[in-house]
């Protein structure tokens, strides 16, 4: 039966479901990759879809061997460890947590869970060693030193050593045989759990085996010593690449955090995790691994959208090249953005402010319907027909910083009507074309590779097929679909509210904030620098903090911290965040960071009127099912 | 575990039942089937929800009392043992092959899973003929609510599944309901390599339309070969399709079944999860329970699915 990729506007580019060779196809190294390939422990931190899995998978030999890129050889030569990728997903995590149901003691469940995890790790180790020992023929010259040509006899010797230490009984002493034996152990663990769940008076110690008490780090260390010894490469280094630590049970996560303090140069740890975790306090203690010293934190988000543009442009070029198109710019494909796009060069240009320009027309339009904007211009001494004659400094201080606000305010404030008419345009479910254009698209996608490929990919194919710029209506429709899918995901993130005053899910919380920012920006007096970001202050409840943490991990809010701050957060208090630009079109917000205010000031605004419910639906609750 | 064989039975349940297992909750339809099929020597067990004791709960409680049913509180931690004991007690008083009727109409998905798992786990050698009955509700406006999701997990821990190849990609099979975009969100949450949706077509076209509207974005994104319509009034036909698809995926995927929509589809997912245990997971994604419950009035139609739970002696042949 055909198993075409998952139905998604984000398409199939979820690295979890791709082989290392598939991941390598079209891989564009982001700036973070330089840090990740260093010979040190790493902690890759980023929200969902930010590329954590891709980056770790790229450190495996098959991916490096299959990678074609101008920089590929340089990276291959610089990486001096062999990567062992250990995958994770929510289903696997749930299976580990559910082992034995509720009938096992927590202690026994932990032992079995850790045992299963150990089997999982050792399968990955055996797999990586197998590749290392047999894949030399596929390797480019720049990677040849990572491979060995292992004789059958050496493979048998090594596998016998592994089997002995790992307490498994392969039918055939080969890498394949060892992996099968480890899978047998996984099966046994489930049987043990079922047996103990049914016979609650059985002493677990009487039926658990030595395998169930193996430590995954010790077992891996033994394996690499054995491999290095047999291949006469005592200094060969290995790296355990653990993906999505937030899914793993807590004790596994804490064991891995602890491993970041390891000074054994033969075994590196490169971990990936979402930004917020309660047990990140493990990394804050006096005996904990220290960022910058024991491990390299690598943050996969862009507080300011401009920081992600270079990666986005490079990724787009690569995707166009795959389609047989060379030399097309993002502006050719999508057109310029109606927002300034943060392109300071463009917005600095005198021509952008000349009478008749897009910016000028927008300023004129807003001035015609917004008395507070006219008052602002008067106070600033700005004549709209002479903006282009201002010096750069004058333009910067009085005009430039407000261009995004002008764009949004102009769109959402209706023309001057007769007295009593509404002053605001009702927001609809559709994305306005205001948010289309190259830089706006890049901003909305937040430099998130999964979003980028899924959202931009289909539009690039359309460009290839028609040879024409992608219509703005098409871009707007694609953004709407992407936003809806993101909102659907946000809605499924479990959030158990504590308040008895009614439930507020994660999405409802975000909607409240987005609406509040929009109301202030569009409805209030004109302000060129309105609040669009928030700082989590001390008045924030524990439940709200948890919800924000989940929002951060999902990519719905973005940490707007200064460089050098903690990458992994155990507490959000005092930190500054903004809403993801993926949500901005739905809320009618500009694509700018904006001024911060205290979260408690964003507050709990009154419910929107029915007429404004078209965009986001109502606030009533589901019935139970 | 007993071996489960699902067979086709046309029309509503018929004949005499030794034991009826039903639920006691706030829905009016909770006692509809019990009232129709309880006979003089039929014994009954009603699993009582412990929360939301509103609506028709009191009337249903009195109805079960009048029918002589044993009421067992549905406590997640202890209900399996209690239910097993109660069923065993009833069946040991009967001679020959026992006939059970399980009314899933007002059961929650975890309750359905618990009951089925209990029956399959009974260690004795007896065979059970189990008819699962479902009474669709009369159409009412679907909830406009898009409230918070509070649960995204295996429906019961016994159906979390277990894979010896966890590196395999996940394939999701999702039954659609009329909770807006919930199926879409579930697919996004699970991040499968591939996904199929089963779309219910019922006796009331209003339901069908509501389901399509609520899942518009997901249906738009899917190619037609991944959209499987099924007739709510033909559960066996749906079961065959669903089981065949799941079985085919076992070769190289980890199937996860997520049943939104009609309870019969949830039942089928649970049966398949147990038949192919531990290689198949069955999940639930559900919302907040603090809202006002909506009543479900019986439509009058009863649909059934028949399964034989075969004692362990037969599985060793």
CSV table of C-alpha atoms in Angstrom, one decimal, chain A residues 9 28 47 72 141 155 179 184 200 224 251 278 297 326-327 339 460 462 482 498 530 542 555 567:
chain,number,residue,atom,x,y,z
A,9,UNK,CA,0.9,22.1,4.4
A,28,UNK,CA,21.5,23.8,4.1
A,47,UNK,CA,10.9,24.8,19.4
A,72,UNK,CA,30.2,19.6,2.7
A,141,UNK,CA,37.3,11.0,0.3
A,155,UNK,CA,33.2,-8.4,13.4
A,179,UNK,CA,20.6,-5.8,16.9
A,184,UNK,CA,14.3,-9.6,21.7
A,200,UNK,CA,1.3,-8.5,41.8
A,224,UNK,CA,33.4,2.1,21.9
A,251,UNK,CA,15.1,10.0,34.9
A,278,UNK,CA,10.7,22.2,34.6
A,297,UNK,CA,24.2,25.7,24.1
A,326,UNK,CA,18.8,29.2,-10.8
A,327,UNK,CA,19.3,32.8,-10.1
A,339,UNK,CA,5.7,45.6,5.4
A,460,UNK,CA,8.0,27.4,-5.7
A,462,UNK,CA,3.9,26.9,-8.9
A,482,UNK,CA,-0.5,27.2,7.6
A,498,UNK,CA,-6.5,25.0,37.7
A,530,UNK,CA,3.3,50.0,20.5
A,542,UNK,CA,2.0,28.9,38.0
A,555,UNK,CA,6.9,27.8,18.8
A,567,UNK,CA,19.1,28.6,26.2
